[in-house]
PDB file of C-alpha atoms in Angstrom:
ATOM      1  CA  MET A  19      47.232  19.428   8.595  1.00 43.00           C
ATOM      2  CA  THR A  20      50.584  20.527   6.718  1.00 48.00           C
ATOM      3  CA  ALA A  21      51.631  24.559   6.969  1.00 47.00           C
ATOM      4  CA  GLY A  22      49.383  27.123   4.930  1.00 51.00           C
ATOM      5  CA  ALA A  23      46.852  24.233   4.334  1.00 51.00           C
ATOM      6  CA  ALA A  24      43.156  25.626   4.021  1.00 59.00           C
ATOM      7  CA  ALA A  25      41.188  24.103   7.224  1.00 65.00           C
ATOM      8  CA  PRO A  26      38.278  22.052   5.940  1.00 79.00           C
ATOM      9  CA  ALA A  27      35.135  24.224   5.475  1.00 89.00           C
ATOM     10  CA  ARG A  28      32.621  23.761   8.000  1.00 93.00           C
ATOM     11  CA  LEU A  29      28.747  23.572   8.804  1.00 96.00           C
ATOM     12  CA  LEU A  30      26.828  26.427   9.847  1.00 98.00           C
ATOM     13  CA  ILE A  31      23.824  25.134  11.776  1.00 98.00           C
ATOM     14  CA  ILE A  32      20.697  27.595  12.540  1.00 98.00           C
ATOM     15  CA  THR A  33      18.563  27.555  15.109  1.00 98.00           C
ATOM     16  CA  ALA A  34      16.337  29.670  16.448  1.00 97.00           C
ATOM     17  CA  VAL A  35      16.999  29.920  20.366  1.00 97.00           C
ATOM     18  CA  ALA A  36      20.089  29.380  22.820  1.00 97.00           C
ATOM     19  CA  ALA A  37      18.466  26.440  24.333  1.00 97.00           C
ATOM     20  CA  GLU A  38      18.968  24.877  21.055  1.00 97.00           C
ATOM     21  CA  ALA A  39      22.181  25.729  19.761  1.00 98.00           C
ATOM     22  CA  ASP A  40      23.159  24.550  23.454  1.00 97.00           C
ATOM     23  CA  ALA A  41      21.726  21.432  22.779  1.00 97.00           C
ATOM     24  CA  VAL A  42      23.477  21.084  19.277  1.00 97.00           C
ATOM     25  CA  ARG A  43      26.482  22.403  20.424  1.00 96.00           C
ATOM     26  CA  ALA A  44      26.604  19.797  23.476  1.00 96.00           C
ATOM     27  CA  GLY A  45      27.054  17.043  20.285  1.00 95.00           C
ATOM     28  CA  ALA A  46      28.781  18.418  17.498  1.00 94.00           C
ATOM     29  CA  ASP A  47      32.188  18.804  16.701  1.00 93.00           C
ATOM     30  CA  PRO A  48      32.779  22.208  16.722  1.00 93.00           C
ATOM     31  CA  ALA A  49      36.153  21.622  14.573  1.00 92.00           C
ATOM     32  CA  ALA A  50      33.564  20.389  11.591  1.00 94.00           C
ATOM     33  CA  VAL A  51      30.286  23.107  13.072  1.00 96.00           C
ATOM     34  CA  GLU A  52      29.524  26.001  13.556  1.00 96.00           C
ATOM     35  CA  VAL A  53      26.296  26.793  15.658  1.00 97.00           C
ATOM     36  CA  ALA A  54      24.247  30.248  15.494  1.00 97.00           C
ATOM     37  CA  ALA A  55      20.806  31.106  17.269  1.00 98.00           C
ATOM     38  CA  VAL A  56      19.316  33.859  15.207  1.00 97.00           C
ATOM     39  CA  GLY A  57      15.643  34.533  16.043  1.00 96.00           C
ATOM     40  CA  VAL A  58      12.488  33.213  16.274  1.00 97.00           C
ATOM     41  CA  GLY A  59      10.286  33.249  12.829  1.00 96.00           C
ATOM     42  CA  PRO A  60      10.880  32.653   9.298  1.00 96.00           C
ATOM     43  CA  ALA A  61      12.640  36.322   8.980  1.00 96.00           C
ATOM     44  CA  ALA A  62      14.773  36.485  12.032  1.00 97.00           C
ATOM     45  CA  ALA A  63      16.109  33.142  10.374  1.00 98.00           C
ATOM     46  CA  ALA A  64      16.185  34.572   6.916  1.00 98.00           C
ATOM     47  CA  ALA A  65      18.486  37.566   8.063  1.00 98.00           C
ATOM     48  CA  GLY A  66      20.268  35.852  10.350  1.00 98.00           C
ATOM     49  CA  THR A  67      21.423  33.212   8.291  1.00 98.00           C
ATOM     50  CA  ALA A  68      22.188  35.710   4.903  1.00 98.00           C
ATOM     51  CA  ARG A  69      24.104  37.794   7.378  1.00 97.00           C
ATOM     52  CA  LEU A  70      26.406  35.051   8.485  1.00 98.00           C
ATOM     53  CA  LEU A  71      26.835  33.518   5.052  1.00 98.00           C
ATOM     54  CA  ALA A  72      27.735  37.123   3.591  1.00 97.00           C
ATOM     55  CA  LEU A  73      29.892  37.525   6.167  1.00 97.00           C
ATOM     56  CA  ALA A  74      31.710  33.591   5.680  1.00 96.00           C
ATOM     57  CA  GLU A  75      31.456  34.646   2.535  1.00 95.00           C
ATOM     58  CA  ALA A  76      33.391  37.748   2.571  1.00 95.00           C
ATOM     59  CA  ALA A  77      36.143  36.279   4.987  1.00 93.00           C
ATOM     60  CA  GLY A  78      37.218  33.082   2.497  1.00 93.00           C
ATOM     61  CA  ARG A  79      36.022  30.659   4.681  1.00 94.00           C
ATOM     62  CA  PRO A  80      32.358  30.220   2.950  1.00 96.00           C
ATOM     63  CA  TYR A  81      30.450  26.952   4.937  1.00 97.00           C
ATOM     64  CA  ARG A  82      29.690  23.979   3.085  1.00 96.00           C
ATOM     65  CA  GLY A  83      26.217  23.825   3.736  1.00 97.00           C
ATOM     66  CA  VAL A  84      23.865  25.079   6.251  1.00 98.00           C
ATOM     67  CA  VAL A  85      21.243  23.280   8.733  1.00 98.00           C
ATOM     68  CA  SER A  86      17.578  24.489  10.266  1.00 98.00           C
ATOM     69  CA  ALA A  87      17.720  22.680  13.486  1.00 98.00           C
ATOM     70  CA  GLY A  88      15.947  23.044  16.542  1.00 97.00           C
ATOM     71  CA  ILE A  89      12.857  20.752  18.250  1.00 97.00           C
ATOM     72  CA  ALA A  90       9.325  20.811  16.540  1.00 97.00           C
ATOM     73  CA  GLY A  91       5.972  19.958  16.659  1.00 96.00           C
ATOM     74  CA  GLY A  92       5.137  16.404  15.301  1.00 96.00           C
ATOM     75  CA  PHE A  93       2.286  15.413  13.443  1.00 96.00           C
ATOM     76  CA  PRO A  94       0.288  12.365  14.754  1.00 94.00           C
ATOM     77  CA  GLY A  95       1.240   9.241  13.096  1.00 95.00           C
ATOM     78  CA  ARG A  96       3.635  10.428  11.321  1.00 96.00           C
ATOM     79  CA  ALA A  97       6.747  11.796  13.834  1.00 96.00           C
ATOM     80  CA  ARG A  98       6.071  11.123  18.005  1.00 94.00           C
ATOM     81  CA  VAL A  99       7.529  13.013  20.054  1.00 94.00           C
ATOM     82  CA  GLY A 100      11.258  12.540  20.964  1.00 94.00           C
ATOM     83  CA  ALA A 101      11.831  11.474  16.877  1.00 97.00           C
ATOM     84  CA  THR A 102      13.933  12.985  14.413  1.00 97.00           C
ATOM     85  CA  VAL A 103      12.988  13.965  11.300  1.00 98.00           C
ATOM     86  CA  LEU A 104      14.759  15.450   8.125  1.00 98.00           C
ATOM     87  CA  GLY A 105      12.985  17.675   5.950  1.00 98.00           C
ATOM     88  CA  ALA A 106      12.854  16.335   2.559  1.00 98.00           C
ATOM     89  CA  ARG A 107      11.830  19.867   1.506  1.00 97.00           C
ATOM     90  CA  THR A 108      10.674  22.623   3.226  1.00 97.00           C
ATOM     91  CA  ILE A 109       7.170  24.326   3.154  1.00 97.00           C
ATOM     92  CA  ALA A 110       6.005  28.310   3.877  1.00 96.00           C
ATOM     93  CA  ALA A 111       2.745  26.717   4.996  1.00 95.00           C
ATOM     94  CA  ASP A 112       1.079  29.859   5.292  1.00 93.00           C
ATOM     95  CA  LEU A 113       2.528  32.045   2.441  1.00 90.00           C
ATOM     96  CA  GLY A 114       0.104  32.809   0.360  1.00 89.00           C
ATOM     97  CA  ALA A 115      -3.483  33.962   0.487  1.00 91.00           C
ATOM     98  CA  GLU A 116      -7.401  33.027   1.802  1.00 88.00           C
ATOM     99  CA  SER A 117      -9.850  32.769  -0.246  1.00 89.00           C
ATOM    100  CA  PRO A 118     -13.940  32.062  -0.190  1.00 91.00           C
ATOM    101  CA  ASP A 119     -12.544  27.966  -1.412  1.00 85.00           C
ATOM    102  CA  GLY A 120      -9.853  27.307   0.558  1.00 85.00           C
ATOM    103  CA  PHE A 121      -6.123  28.991   0.929  1.00 88.00           C
ATOM    104  CA  ILE A 122      -4.228  29.669  -2.097  1.00 88.00           C
ATOM    105  CA  ALA A 123       0.275  28.584  -2.205  1.00 88.00           C
ATOM    106  CA  VAL A 124       1.599  32.071  -3.057  1.00 87.00           C
ATOM    107  CA  ALA A 125       3.366  29.894  -6.536  1.00 88.00           C
ATOM    108  CA  GLU A 126      -0.782  29.225  -7.562  1.00 87.00           C
ATOM    109  CA  LEU A 127      -0.679  33.034  -7.081  1.00 89.00           C
ATOM    110  CA  GLY A 128       2.459  33.246  -9.690  1.00 89.00           C
ATOM    111  CA  PHE A 129       4.381  35.417  -7.056  1.00 92.00           C
ATOM    112  CA  GLY A 130       7.182  32.725  -6.930  1.00 88.00           C
ATOM    113  CA  THR A 131       7.034  29.569  -4.525  1.00 91.00           C
ATOM    114  CA  SER A 132       6.666  28.278  -0.523  1.00 93.00           C
ATOM    115  CA  VAL A 133       8.478  24.933  -1.591  1.00 96.00           C
ATOM    116  CA  LEU A 134      12.228  24.423  -1.044  1.00 97.00           C
ATOM    117  CA  ASP A 135      13.807  21.471  -1.869  1.00 97.00           C
ATOM    118  CA  ALA A 136      16.701  19.870   0.652  1.00 98.00           C
ATOM    119  CA  ASP A 137      20.239  19.650  -1.100  1.00 98.00           C
ATOM    120  CA  PRO A 138      19.949  15.691  -2.037  1.00 97.00           C
ATOM    121  CA  VAL A 139      23.575  15.503  -0.950  1.00 96.00           C
ATOM    122  CA  LEU A 140      23.793  16.796   2.317  1.00 96.00           C
ATOM    123  CA  LEU A 141      20.016  15.035   2.880  1.00 97.00           C
ATOM    124  CA  LYS A 142      21.585  11.705   1.917  1.00 96.00           C
ATOM    125  CA  ALA A 143      24.650  12.257   4.449  1.00 95.00           C
ATOM    126  CA  LEU A 144      22.502  13.317   7.291  1.00 96.00           C
ATOM    127  CA  SER A 145      19.954  10.047   6.569  1.00 96.00           C
ATOM    128  CA  GLN A 146      22.588   7.184   6.332  1.00 96.00           C
ATOM    129  CA  ALA A 147      24.014   9.275   9.552  1.00 95.00           C
ATOM    130  CA  LEU A 148      21.011   9.079  11.347  1.00 96.00           C
ATOM    131  CA  PRO A 149      18.957   5.966   9.977  1.00 95.00           C
ATOM    132  CA  ASP A 150      16.287   5.854  12.149  1.00 95.00           C
ATOM    133  CA  ALA A 151      15.446   9.617  11.550  1.00 97.00           C
ATOM    134  CA  ILE A 152      12.214  10.109   9.426  1.00 97.00           C
ATOM    135  CA  VAL A 153      12.008  11.749   6.238  1.00 98.00           C
ATOM    136  CA  GLY A 154       9.232  14.151   4.997  1.00 98.00           C
ATOM    137  CA  ASP A 155       8.318  17.539   4.415  1.00 98.00           C
ATOM    138  CA  ILE A 156       8.777  19.631   7.270  1.00 98.00           C
ATOM    139  CA  LEU A 157       6.092  23.105   7.349  1.00 98.00           C
ATOM    140  CA  THR A 158       7.561  26.901   8.177  1.00 97.00           C
ATOM    141  CA  LEU A 159       4.488  28.641   9.844  1.00 96.00           C
ATOM    142  CA  ALA A 160       4.770  31.985  12.084  1.00 93.00           C
ATOM    143  CA  THR A 161       2.212  31.026  13.811  1.00 92.00           C
ATOM    144  CA  VAL A 162       2.516  27.858  15.909  1.00 91.00           C
ATOM    145  CA  THR A 163      -0.875  25.566  15.535  1.00 93.00           C
ATOM    146  CA  GLY A 164      -2.649  25.432  18.444  1.00 91.00           C
ATOM    147  CA  THR A 165      -6.005  23.466  17.453  1.00 93.00           C
ATOM    148  CA  ALA A 166      -7.468  21.138  16.222  1.00 94.00           C
ATOM    149  CA  GLY A 167      -9.089  22.455  13.402  1.00 93.00           C
ATOM    150  CA  THR A 168      -6.160  24.229  12.184  1.00 93.00           C
ATOM    151  CA  ALA A 169      -4.023  20.598  12.648  1.00 95.00           C
ATOM    152  CA  ALA A 170      -6.367  18.711  10.373  1.00 95.00           C
ATOM    153  CA  VAL A 171      -6.554  21.319   7.442  1.00 93.00           C
ATOM    154  CA  LEU A 172      -2.601  21.315   7.364  1.00 95.00           C
ATOM    155  CA  ARG A 173      -2.614  17.753   7.596  1.00 95.00           C
ATOM    156  CA  GLU A 174      -4.798  17.671   4.604  1.00 93.00           C
ATOM    157  CA  ARG A 175      -2.932  20.274   3.277  1.00 93.00           C
ATOM    158  CA  HIS A 176       0.278  18.490   2.947  1.00 96.00           C
ATOM    159  CA  PRO A 177       0.231  14.286   3.023  1.00 96.00           C
ATOM    160  CA  ALA A 178       3.995  14.215   3.186  1.00 97.00           C
ATOM    161  CA  ALA A 179       4.365  16.698   6.301  1.00 97.00           C
ATOM    162  CA  VAL A 180       5.846  15.127   9.302  1.00 98.00           C
ATOM    163  CA  ALA A 181       6.551  18.306  11.524  1.00 98.00           C
ATOM    164  CA  GLU A 182       6.077  21.632  11.738  1.00 97.00           C
ATOM    165  CA  ALA A 183       8.631  24.048  12.998  1.00 97.00           C
ATOM    166  CA  MET A 184       8.870  28.710  12.715  1.00 97.00           C
ATOM    167  CA  GLU A 185      12.637  28.921  10.963  1.00 97.00           C
ATOM    168  CA  GLY A 186      13.281  26.379   7.619  1.00 97.00           C
ATOM    169  CA  TYR A 187      11.934  27.871   5.488  1.00 97.00           C
ATOM    170  CA  GLY A 188      13.376  31.522   6.167  1.00 97.00           C
ATOM    171  CA  VAL A 189      17.193  29.808   6.425  1.00 98.00           C
ATOM    172  CA  ALA A 190      16.357  27.702   3.173  1.00 98.00           C
ATOM    173  CA  SER A 191      15.690  30.890   1.142  1.00 97.00           C
ATOM    174  CA  ALA A 192      19.074  32.737   2.555  1.00 98.00           C
ATOM    175  CA  ALA A 193      20.880  29.370   1.759  1.00 98.00           C
ATOM    176  CA  GLN A 194      19.299  29.214  -1.816  1.00 97.00           C
ATOM    177  CA  THR A 195      20.236  33.137  -2.809  1.00 96.00           C
ATOM    178  CA  ALA A 196      23.854  32.257  -1.447  1.00 96.00           C
ATOM    179  CA  ALA A 197      23.751  28.998  -3.504  1.00 97.00           C
ATOM    180  CA  VAL A 198      25.149  27.171  -0.387  1.00 97.00           C
ATOM    181  CA  PRO A 199      23.413  23.698   0.607  1.00 97.00           C
ATOM    182  CA  PHE A 200      20.789  23.425   2.800  1.00 98.00           C
ATOM    183  CA  ALA A 201      18.860  20.962   5.045  1.00 98.00           C
ATOM    184  CA  GLU A 202      16.616  20.919   7.522  1.00 98.00           C
ATOM    185  CA  LEU A 203      16.225  18.259  11.136  1.00 98.00           C
ATOM    186  CA  ARG A 204      13.955  19.158  13.747  1.00 98.00           C
ATOM    187  CA  THR A 205      13.610  16.748  16.809  1.00 98.00           C
ATOM    188  CA  ILE A 206       9.929  16.356  18.130  1.00 97.00           C
ATOM    189  CA  SER A 207       8.783  18.015  21.330  1.00 96.00           C
ATOM    190  CA  ASN A 208       4.993  17.859  21.198  1.00 94.00           C
ATOM    191  CA  PRO A 209       2.445  16.514  19.085  1.00 94.00           C
ATOM    192  CA  ILE A 210       0.510  19.219  16.554  1.00 95.00           C
ATOM    193  CA  GLY A 211      -3.028  20.189  17.719  1.00 90.00           C
ATOM    194  CA  PRO A 212      -4.601  21.904  20.260  1.00 88.00           C
ATOM    195  CA  ARG A 213      -2.087  23.661  22.845  1.00 82.00           C
ATOM    196  CA  ASP A 214      -1.392  21.900  25.871  1.00 79.00           C
ATOM    197  CA  ARG A 215       2.258  22.792  27.277  1.00 80.00           C
ATOM    198  CA  ALA A 216       1.789  19.558  29.891  1.00 77.00           C
ATOM    199  CA  ALA A 217       2.191  17.531  26.901  1.00 79.00           C
ATOM    200  CA  TRP A 218       5.145  18.824  25.855  1.00 85.00           C
ATOM    201  CA  ARG A 219       8.331  16.817  26.361  1.00 91.00           C
ATOM    202  CA  LEU A 220      11.239  19.374  26.075  1.00 91.00           C
ATOM    203  CA  ARG A 221      13.797  17.304  27.802  1.00 93.00           C
ATOM    204  CA  GLU A 222      13.641  14.447  25.966  1.00 94.00           C
ATOM    205  CA  ALA A 223      13.584  17.058  22.898  1.00 95.00           C
ATOM    206  CA  PHE A 224      16.429  18.567  23.247  1.00 96.00           C
ATOM    207  CA  ALA A 225      18.778  14.965  24.376  1.00 96.00           C
ATOM    208  CA  ALA A 226      17.584  13.702  20.949  1.00 96.00           C
ATOM    209  CA  LEU A 227      18.809  17.295  18.449  1.00 97.00           C
ATOM    210  CA  THR A 228      22.537  16.803  20.918  1.00 96.00           C
ATOM    211  CA  VAL A 229      22.259  13.241  19.924  1.00 95.00           C
ATOM    212  CA  ALA A 230      21.485  14.510  16.493  1.00 95.00           C
ATOM    213  CA  ALA A 231      23.909  16.690  16.125  1.00 94.00           C
ATOM    214  CA  ALA A 232      26.764  14.671  16.204  1.00 90.00           C
ATOM    215  CA  ALA A 233      25.690  13.694  12.861  1.00 83.00           C
ATOM    216  CA  CYS A 234      26.426  16.685  11.654  1.00 80.00           C
ATOM    217  CA  GLY A 235      30.395  16.714  11.905  1.00 69.00           C
TER     218      GLY A 235
END
C-alpha cells in the first residue's frame, strides 16, 4: 500500500456470543474482517449491528458488507449436522399474528415484510468460496424450536428453509437501513425438533464455522 492510500474496506461479521466470535476469528483474516458478538436474539442483533455500522460510517471507514454468522439448527433432510448453510433469504418466521386459521405473516397484515434477501454479489462470492455450502432460506426466531410439532409447522410453512437461528433478521434489518450489503452464514449444530442437548454437536459446528470464516476474507 502506498503512503496515504486508504485501507481496503473490511467485512463486518456479527455473531451472537463470544464462542461464535472466537470460532470466526480463528479462521478469518483480521486485515479483511472485523468480528463482533452483539448478543442473543433479533433485537440485540439489530441494535448492536446498527451501532457498529453507524460508528464506522461516522469514522469514514464504512464496511463493505455485513454477515450474520454462527451456529444454527438444521431442518432434517435439508441440512445435516456439521453442514454449512448460506441464506438466500432471511425470514423472521415468528413476526406476525396468530389467528384461528393459522399464522399470518406481517406482510399479510400490511405492516412491512418478514423476508429480506441476501445481497446477490456477496452471496455469490460466499457461494463460490464455499462450494459445498447449502443455499436456502434461514429462519430467525426469538424462541428456538423445541418440539416436533413446531418443527413440522415451520417445515411446511417454509419449504425452502434449511436452518433456523435467532439473529439473522435483526442483522439484515440494520444492514438494509444503512444500505450495506448483507448475507447470513451458519453451521449446523443440531437438528430442528425436540430439544435434545445430547444430540448437539457444538464442537463440529464451531470447527465448521472456523473453516467457513476463512472464505469471508
